[in-house]
Amino acid sequence: MKSDAYRLGYSLESLRDLELVRLTTEESRNGYFLDESLKLLFRLVHEGWPKGGPQQTTLTAQGRSDYHTFTLPALQSHLFDPERTELLNKVKFRNHVLQRVIELLSLSDPSRRKGRGRRGRNARRGRISYAQLGINQLGSVYEALLSYRGFFAETDLYEVKKAGEDPDELDTAYFVPADEIANYTDDEKVFDEQGNPRRYPKGTFIYRLAGRDREKSASYYTPEVLTRCLVKYALKELLEGKTADEILEITVCEPAMGSAAFLNEAVNQLAEAYLERKQRELGETIPHERYAEEKQKVKMYLADNNVFGVDLNPVAVELAEVSLWLNSLYPGAHVPWFGMQLVCGNSLVGARRQVFPSASLMAHTADGRLWLDRVPERVPPGKPRPADAVYHFLLPDRGMADYGNKVVKGLVPEHIEQIRQWKKAFVKPLQDHEAELVLELSAAVDRLWQAHTDDLRKYRADTTDPMPVYGRPDPEGRRTSTRHKDTRYEQEVLSRRSGPSTPYRRLKLAMDYWCALWFWPIEKAHLLPTRSEFLLELSLVLQGTFSPAAGAAGTQLGLFGPDRPEQLPLDLRDELGAVDVDDLCRKYERLRLVAELAERYRFLHWELEFADLFADRGGFDLVLGNPPWIKVEWNEGAVLGDAEPLYVLRKFTASRLAELRDDTLQKKGLLPAYLAAYEEAEATQNFLNALQNYPLLKGVQTNLYKCFLPQAWMIG
């Protein structure tokens, strides 16, 4: 902003000066000047300027520069990467549209300043200064939007509400088509400024907090004072007796991170603690004018190396990435890469590196207890699996696909009966050849796990950039671009390429398979695997072949039909076998469904995702945050209310609700969505209540917050 050429010709500040200019001509209203200017600005920010063309090279060699030029270092972050905005790149916005966007971002809305004097057309609008907004303020705004969703009105819609309420644009909204608005009283309708029912014509884009979105997202921002207090006292004990350099080794994890408020606060306080101790150790004081920049350098190091987080919402992961970057930015700094640190997933639903004794698999156990009635034991991080133990995610559980709701049974009785019969056979004690195979598969898991751990360890080292930190020697090496790191991660870890899949992909598919059986769609009951099929498919994924043990006792190996290979080719140089996970999922419907369920529910296997950290460090040094305090329960009325707001806006008796249910499901075509919502609620509750998953919470009502406690103890 120190360059007039940039500030007046390219910056967003120059466009803000046009926010209230009247667009009176066709070209000024419907032209694309603002669209082209913004795209040019984003390209300059992403690629930097100058790019080093021949003219600039000549000027630089002569010790001169173009009077009208400027220098803008490249910020190659995901935020400005055109490869990540494929759809947006194809869109051109007219001037009058973007002018309205810039106006709303630039000027405050006096009509929303409740209780602060004048309102309405004569109230003064203030200019918003984003330079004065801190990370916590931006985070609170962005996190509030995590619950919102956008959609296009497929027909004319009217907005309705609960009688007696006066909602604004930030409250939960309900919409009904024009032919149903007569079912609502005037007190249940929302009116516009002219006193007419608020109407959204067909094709209107609506971006609101709709129906159950807030409840499902569980997005609530923690006030800064609480964040600061919690981090302060969590670090007080952890930092005791540590040297400055040891502080730079502390790893912090926020398992329900939202926009990373707790991670940012931890970075701030750890940076201050490091500088305080390093100055004391060196017997020197950083000059006042340098302190802020030195602190930012320490924060950048911590953000790029030491903080980890998980969130169920992919938008939250992107917001966390941006907030951590902005919080640690300083002149000349590169953009930190969070590809192996911030993960989108369900922190509470996943498989673990836990085992059952092999003696508990068959009918005649020494103590009479099958694995079904036991709690699996954790394999200590960095330690080998006991030779006579098998991994829990290779075995059935009674809680899988456990759907007992009477209403659901009445809606799809044949599917429910099919599931009941399946489970009856699926959870029987294992036969000798099955127990033998599960031991073999556990050994295959060990080999893949070790290879995956080695891969992660090497890749994490290769993608760690050298960073200057006060009190340490200048680091050697060179930085690599964000795109280079992304490409390597996607190819070398996630296997987003043709050919054999990485150990990570194979382990994840096997663990996802186990999780998917808990969330199996009721209407896909015919795809539930027999136990032989389950073990055969696990053998294919983990060993690269069908094990002979799986085919014992008359098992039919013609499982996938005539086109399946008898055995995938094994690379003699690689004892892991060769498996193309994507190819398997394309060819075989059941594995394809497993992959779809894993994507929908975002199963997260902590010890797999961060295998090198668990092997080398035992987990994270500090786990903190403020997870959602929400009971997991099936709320039929709220689900039906998404399509028919009357269920939410009025109180119906159980008998009246039953009368309306069938009509609503049939008229709205809601049965698939209704069953999907039920499956998610019921399966989540079953998973969190299962003895083997959360034994410490046995007999306790399912609450997400409580489940995060034993999970934090496990990963910490």
PDB file of N, CA and C in Angstrom, residues 109-170:
ATOM      1  N   ASP A 109     -24.145  -1.382   8.149  1.00  0.00           N
ATOM      2  CA  ASP A 109     -25.586  -1.286   7.915  1.00  0.00           C
ATOM      3  C   ASP A 109     -26.226  -0.688   9.157  1.00  0.00           C
ATOM      4  N   PRO A 110     -26.622   0.599   9.117  1.00  0.00           N
ATOM      5  CA  PRO A 110     -27.180   1.226  10.320  1.00  0.00           C
ATOM      6  C   PRO A 110     -28.476   0.595  10.780  1.00  0.00           C
ATOM      7  N   SER A 111     -29.197  -0.050   9.881  1.00  0.00           N
ATOM      8  CA  SER A 111     -30.472  -0.656  10.271  1.00  0.00           C
ATOM      9  C   SER A 111     -30.275  -1.825  11.208  1.00  0.00           C
ATOM     10  N   ARG A 112     -29.029  -2.360  11.298  1.00  0.00           N
ATOM     11  CA  ARG A 112     -28.766  -3.510  12.154  1.00  0.00           C
ATOM     12  C   ARG A 112     -28.164  -3.095  13.484  1.00  0.00           C
ATOM     13  N   ARG A 113     -27.954  -1.793  13.698  1.00  0.00           N
ATOM     14  CA  ARG A 113     -27.351  -1.328  14.943  1.00  0.00           C
ATOM     15  C   ARG A 113     -28.431  -1.110  15.990  1.00  0.00           C
ATOM     16  N   LYS A 114     -28.919  -2.210  16.515  1.00  0.00           N
ATOM     17  CA  LYS A 114     -30.028  -2.152  17.459  1.00  0.00           C
ATOM     18  C   LYS A 114     -29.606  -1.462  18.751  1.00  0.00           C
ATOM     19  N   GLY A 115     -30.457  -0.554  19.184  1.00  0.00           N
ATOM     20  CA  GLY A 115     -30.208   0.091  20.465  1.00  0.00           C
ATOM     21  C   GLY A 115     -29.078   1.091  20.438  1.00  0.00           C
ATOM     22  N   ARG A 116     -28.702   1.610  19.242  1.00  0.00           N
ATOM     23  CA  ARG A 116     -27.584   2.536  19.164  1.00  0.00           C
ATOM     24  C   ARG A 116     -28.000   3.818  18.448  1.00  0.00           C
ATOM     25  N   GLY A 117     -29.124   4.349  18.819  1.00  0.00           N
ATOM     26  CA  GLY A 117     -29.509   5.633  18.264  1.00  0.00           C
ATOM     27  C   GLY A 117     -30.329   5.498  17.000  1.00  0.00           C
ATOM     28  N   ARG A 118     -30.081   6.411  16.054  1.00  0.00           N
ATOM     29  CA  ARG A 118     -30.913   6.489  14.861  1.00  0.00           C
ATOM     30  C   ARG A 118     -30.768   5.254  13.989  1.00  0.00           C
ATOM     31  N   ARG A 119     -31.881   4.888  13.386  1.00  0.00           N
ATOM     32  CA  ARG A 119     -31.880   3.765  12.461  1.00  0.00           C
ATOM     33  C   ARG A 119     -32.596   4.195  11.193  1.00  0.00           C
ATOM     34  N   GLY A 120     -32.390   3.437  10.150  1.00  0.00           N
ATOM     35  CA  GLY A 120     -33.126   3.705   8.929  1.00  0.00           C
ATOM     36  C   GLY A 120     -32.343   4.522   7.933  1.00  0.00           C
ATOM     37  N   ARG A 121     -33.095   5.161   7.041  1.00  0.00           N
ATOM     38  CA  ARG A 121     -32.484   5.802   5.889  1.00  0.00           C
ATOM     39  C   ARG A 121     -31.598   6.977   6.268  1.00  0.00           C
ATOM     40  N   ASN A 122     -31.886   7.672   7.367  1.00  0.00           N
ATOM     41  CA  ASN A 122     -31.118   8.860   7.738  1.00  0.00           C
ATOM     42  C   ASN A 122     -29.927   8.553   8.631  1.00  0.00           C
ATOM     43  N   ALA A 123     -29.800   7.323   9.097  1.00  0.00           N
ATOM     44  CA  ALA A 123     -28.671   6.976   9.957  1.00  0.00           C
ATOM     45  C   ALA A 123     -27.390   6.943   9.126  1.00  0.00           C
ATOM     46  N   ARG A 124     -26.285   7.304   9.749  1.00  0.00           N
ATOM     47  CA  ARG A 124     -25.002   7.367   9.044  1.00  0.00           C
ATOM     48  C   ARG A 124     -24.394   5.975   8.918  1.00  0.00           C
ATOM     49  N   ARG A 125     -23.777   5.721   7.786  1.00  0.00           N
ATOM     50  CA  ARG A 125     -23.095   4.451   7.552  1.00  0.00           C
ATOM     51  C   ARG A 125     -21.606   4.650   7.813  1.00  0.00           C
ATOM     52  N   GLY A 126     -21.019   3.716   8.525  1.00  0.00           N
ATOM     53  CA  GLY A 126     -19.596   3.810   8.843  1.00  0.00           C
ATOM     54  C   GLY A 126     -18.756   2.971   7.896  1.00  0.00           C
ATOM     55  N   ARG A 127     -17.525   3.413   7.646  1.00  0.00           N
ATOM     56  CA  ARG A 127     -16.601   2.661   6.787  1.00  0.00           C
ATOM     57  C   ARG A 127     -15.910   1.603   7.638  1.00  0.00           C
ATOM     58  N   ILE A 128     -15.950   0.374   7.194  1.00  0.00           N
ATOM     59  CA  ILE A 128     -15.355  -0.734   7.935  1.00  0.00           C
ATOM     60  C   ILE A 128     -13.865  -0.793   7.631  1.00  0.00           C
ATOM     61  N   SER A 129     -13.051  -0.809   8.687  1.00  0.00           N
ATOM     62  CA  SER A 129     -11.603  -0.934   8.522  1.00  0.00           C
ATOM     63  C   SER A 129     -11.195  -2.349   8.900  1.00  0.00           C
ATOM     64  N   TYR A 130     -10.861  -3.143   7.903  1.00  0.00           N
ATOM     65  CA  TYR A 130     -10.469  -4.528   8.169  1.00  0.00           C
ATOM     66  C   TYR A 130      -9.093  -4.602   8.813  1.00  0.00           C
ATOM     67  N   ALA A 131      -8.309  -3.538   8.666  1.00  0.00           N
ATOM     68  CA  ALA A 131      -6.989  -3.523   9.305  1.00  0.00           C
ATOM     69  C   ALA A 131      -7.115  -3.502  10.820  1.00  0.00           C
ATOM     70  N   GLN A 132      -8.244  -3.018  11.324  1.00  0.00           N
ATOM     71  CA  GLN A 132      -8.447  -2.924  12.767  1.00  0.00           C
ATOM     72  C   GLN A 132      -9.111  -4.167  13.347  1.00  0.00           C
ATOM     73  N   LEU A 133      -9.520  -5.092  12.491  1.00  0.00           N
ATOM     74  CA  LEU A 133     -10.168  -6.308  12.980  1.00  0.00           C
ATOM     75  C   LEU A 133      -9.121  -7.367  13.285  1.00  0.00           C
ATOM     76  N   GLY A 134      -9.201  -7.944  14.479  1.00  0.00           N
ATOM     77  CA  GLY A 134      -8.276  -9.000  14.847  1.00  0.00           C
ATOM     78  C   GLY A 134      -8.739 -10.346  14.329  1.00  0.00           C
ATOM     79  N   ILE A 135      -7.874 -11.345  14.502  1.00  0.00           N
ATOM     80  CA  ILE A 135      -8.193 -12.693  14.041  1.00  0.00           C
ATOM     81  C   ILE A 135      -9.438 -13.226  14.736  1.00  0.00           C
ATOM     82  N   ASN A 136      -9.586 -12.925  16.027  1.00  0.00           N
ATOM     83  CA  ASN A 136     -10.747 -13.438  16.760  1.00  0.00           C
ATOM     84  C   ASN A 136     -12.048 -12.835  16.245  1.00  0.00           C
ATOM     85  N   GLN A 137     -12.009 -11.531  15.883  1.00  0.00           N
ATOM     86  CA  GLN A 137     -13.218 -10.902  15.362  1.00  0.00           C
ATOM     87  C   GLN A 137     -13.590 -11.488  13.996  1.00  0.00           C
ATOM     88  N   LEU A 138     -12.586 -11.646  13.141  1.00  0.00           N
ATOM     89  CA  LEU A 138     -12.858 -12.255  11.841  1.00  0.00           C
ATOM     90  C   LEU A 138     -13.336 -13.691  12.009  1.00  0.00           C
ATOM     91  N   GLY A 139     -12.715 -14.406  12.943  1.00  0.00           N
ATOM     92  CA  GLY A 139     -13.097 -15.794  13.181  1.00  0.00           C
ATOM     93  C   GLY A 139     -14.530 -15.924  13.639  1.00  0.00           C
ATOM     94  N   SER A 140     -14.966 -15.006  14.502  1.00  0.00           N
ATOM     95  CA  SER A 140     -16.337 -15.083  15.007  1.00  0.00           C
ATOM     96  C   SER A 140     -17.343 -14.848  13.891  1.00  0.00           C
ATOM     97  N   VAL A 141     -16.988 -13.962  12.945  1.00  0.00           N
ATOM     98  CA  VAL A 141     -17.873 -13.709  11.809  1.00  0.00           C
ATOM     99  C   VAL A 141     -17.921 -14.922  10.894  1.00  0.00           C
ATOM    100  N   TYR A 142     -16.757 -15.425  10.545  1.00  0.00           N
ATOM    101  CA  TYR A 142     -16.700 -16.546   9.607  1.00  0.00           C
ATOM    102  C   TYR A 142     -17.308 -17.807  10.204  1.00  0.00           C
ATOM    103  N   GLU A 143     -17.045 -18.050  11.487  1.00  0.00           N
ATOM    104  CA  GLU A 143     -17.556 -19.279  12.086  1.00  0.00           C
ATOM    105  C   GLU A 143     -19.078 -19.252  12.175  1.00  0.00           C
ATOM    106  N   ALA A 144     -19.634 -18.033  12.316  1.00  0.00           N
ATOM    107  CA  ALA A 144     -21.093 -17.921  12.343  1.00  0.00           C
ATOM    108  C   ALA A 144     -21.701 -18.351  11.009  1.00  0.00           C
ATOM    109  N   LEU A 145     -20.915 -18.229   9.943  1.00  0.00           N
ATOM    110  CA  LEU A 145     -21.426 -18.574   8.615  1.00  0.00           C
ATOM    111  C   LEU A 145     -21.304 -20.058   8.299  1.00  0.00           C
ATOM    112  N   LEU A 146     -20.627 -20.820   9.159  1.00  0.00           N
ATOM    113  CA  LEU A 146     -20.444 -22.242   8.882  1.00  0.00           C
ATOM    114  C   LEU A 146     -21.773 -22.986   8.831  1.00  0.00           C
ATOM    115  N   SER A 147     -22.765 -22.467   9.534  1.00  0.00           N
ATOM    116  CA  SER A 147     -24.060 -23.145   9.587  1.00  0.00           C
ATOM    117  C   SER A 147     -24.945 -22.800   8.393  1.00  0.00           C
ATOM    118  N   TYR A 148     -24.539 -21.818   7.602  1.00  0.00           N
ATOM    119  CA  TYR A 148     -25.393 -21.355   6.513  1.00  0.00           C
ATOM    120  C   TYR A 148     -25.188 -22.204   5.259  1.00  0.00           C
ATOM    121  N   ARG A 149     -26.195 -22.214   4.429  1.00  0.00           N
ATOM    122  CA  ARG A 149     -26.068 -22.886   3.138  1.00  0.00           C
ATOM    123  C   ARG A 149     -26.826 -22.081   2.088  1.00  0.00           C
ATOM    124  N   GLY A 150     -26.371 -22.189   0.874  1.00  0.00           N
ATOM    125  CA  GLY A 150     -27.024 -21.482  -0.211  1.00  0.00           C
ATOM    126  C   GLY A 150     -27.762 -22.436  -1.127  1.00  0.00           C
ATOM    127  N   PHE A 151     -28.872 -21.982  -1.683  1.00  0.00           N
ATOM    128  CA  PHE A 151     -29.619 -22.795  -2.643  1.00  0.00           C
ATOM    129  C   PHE A 151     -30.434 -21.868  -3.541  1.00  0.00           C
ATOM    130  N   PHE A 152     -30.791 -22.379  -4.703  1.00  0.00           N
ATOM    131  CA  PHE A 152     -31.628 -21.635  -5.634  1.00  0.00           C
ATOM    132  C   PHE A 152     -33.086 -22.055  -5.450  1.00  0.00           C
ATOM    133  N   ALA A 153     -33.952 -21.079  -5.410  1.00  0.00           N
ATOM    134  CA  ALA A 153     -35.381 -21.370  -5.285  1.00  0.00           C
ATOM    135  C   ALA A 153     -35.868 -22.035  -6.571  1.00  0.00           C
ATOM    136  N   GLU A 154     -36.368 -23.261  -6.442  1.00  0.00           N
ATOM    137  CA  GLU A 154     -36.844 -23.990  -7.620  1.00  0.00           C
ATOM    138  C   GLU A 154     -38.251 -23.574  -8.021  1.00  0.00           C
ATOM    139  N   THR A 155     -38.919 -22.868  -7.128  1.00  0.00           N
ATOM    140  CA  THR A 155     -40.232 -22.294  -7.417  1.00  0.00           C
ATOM    141  C   THR A 155     -40.362 -21.046  -6.558  1.00  0.00           C
ATOM    142  N   ASP A 156     -41.409 -20.268  -6.739  1.00  0.00           N
ATOM    143  CA  ASP A 156     -41.606 -19.099  -5.883  1.00  0.00           C
ATOM    144  C   ASP A 156     -41.735 -19.554  -4.432  1.00  0.00           C
ATOM    145  N   LEU A 157     -40.978 -18.910  -3.530  1.00  0.00           N
ATOM    146  CA  LEU A 157     -40.995 -19.279  -2.119  1.00  0.00           C
ATOM    147  C   LEU A 157     -41.398 -18.090  -1.263  1.00  0.00           C
ATOM    148  N   TYR A 158     -42.042 -18.402  -0.129  1.00  0.00           N
ATOM    149  CA  TYR A 158     -42.388 -17.392   0.864  1.00  0.00           C
ATOM    150  C   TYR A 158     -41.742 -17.777   2.187  1.00  0.00           C
ATOM    151  N   GLU A 159     -41.334 -16.764   2.936  1.00  0.00           N
ATOM    152  CA  GLU A 159     -40.678 -17.017   4.218  1.00  0.00           C
ATOM    153  C   GLU A 159     -41.720 -17.028   5.337  1.00  0.00           C
ATOM    154  N   VAL A 160     -41.591 -18.014   6.236  1.00  0.00           N
ATOM    155  CA  VAL A 160     -42.512 -18.126   7.369  1.00  0.00           C
ATOM    156  C   VAL A 160     -41.710 -18.239   8.659  1.00  0.00           C
ATOM    157  N   LYS A 161     -42.406 -18.102   9.798  1.00  0.00           N
ATOM    158  CA  LYS A 161     -41.748 -18.072  11.099  1.00  0.00           C
ATOM    159  C   LYS A 161     -42.705 -18.564  12.166  1.00  0.00           C
ATOM    160  N   LYS A 162     -42.202 -18.680  13.389  1.00  0.00           N
ATOM    161  CA  LYS A 162     -43.077 -18.993  14.511  1.00  0.00           C
ATOM    162  C   LYS A 162     -43.914 -17.770  14.865  1.00  0.00           C
ATOM    163  N   ALA A 163     -45.138 -17.999  15.228  1.00  0.00           N
ATOM    164  CA  ALA A 163     -46.016 -16.896  15.615  1.00  0.00           C
ATOM    165  C   ALA A 163     -45.422 -16.167  16.815  1.00  0.00           C
ATOM    166  N   GLY A 164     -45.471 -14.832  16.762  1.00  0.00           N
ATOM    167  CA  GLY A 164     -44.982 -14.030  17.876  1.00  0.00           C
ATOM    168  C   GLY A 164     -43.509 -13.702  17.821  1.00  0.00           C
ATOM    169  N   GLU A 165     -42.773 -14.258  16.887  1.00  0.00           N
ATOM    170  CA  GLU A 165     -41.336 -13.987  16.780  1.00  0.00           C
ATOM    171  C   GLU A 165     -41.075 -12.941  15.707  1.00  0.00           C
ATOM    172  N   ASP A 166     -39.914 -12.276  15.819  1.00  0.00           N
ATOM    173  CA  ASP A 166     -39.516 -11.246  14.856  1.00  0.00           C
ATOM    174  C   ASP A 166     -38.096 -11.547  14.379  1.00  0.00           C
ATOM    175  N   PRO A 167     -37.925 -12.552  13.523  1.00  0.00           N
ATOM    176  CA  PRO A 167     -36.579 -12.965  13.115  1.00  0.00           C
ATOM    177  C   PRO A 167     -35.921 -11.958  12.182  1.00  0.00           C
ATOM    178  N   ASP A 168     -34.574 -11.936  12.192  1.00  0.00           N
ATOM    179  CA  ASP A 168     -33.859 -11.130  11.209  1.00  0.00           C
ATOM    180  C   ASP A 168     -33.114 -12.063  10.259  1.00  0.00           C
ATOM    181  N   GLU A 169     -32.262 -11.490   9.423  1.00  0.00           N
ATOM    182  CA  GLU A 169     -31.625 -12.278   8.368  1.00  0.00           C
ATOM    183  C   GLU A 169     -30.618 -13.289   8.901  1.00  0.00           C
ATOM    184  N   LEU A 170     -30.216 -13.167  10.152  1.00  0.00           N
ATOM    185  CA  LEU A 170     -29.242 -14.093  10.715  1.00  0.00           C
ATOM    186  C   LEU A 170     -29.897 -15.237  11.479  1.00  0.00           C
TER     187      LEU A 170
END
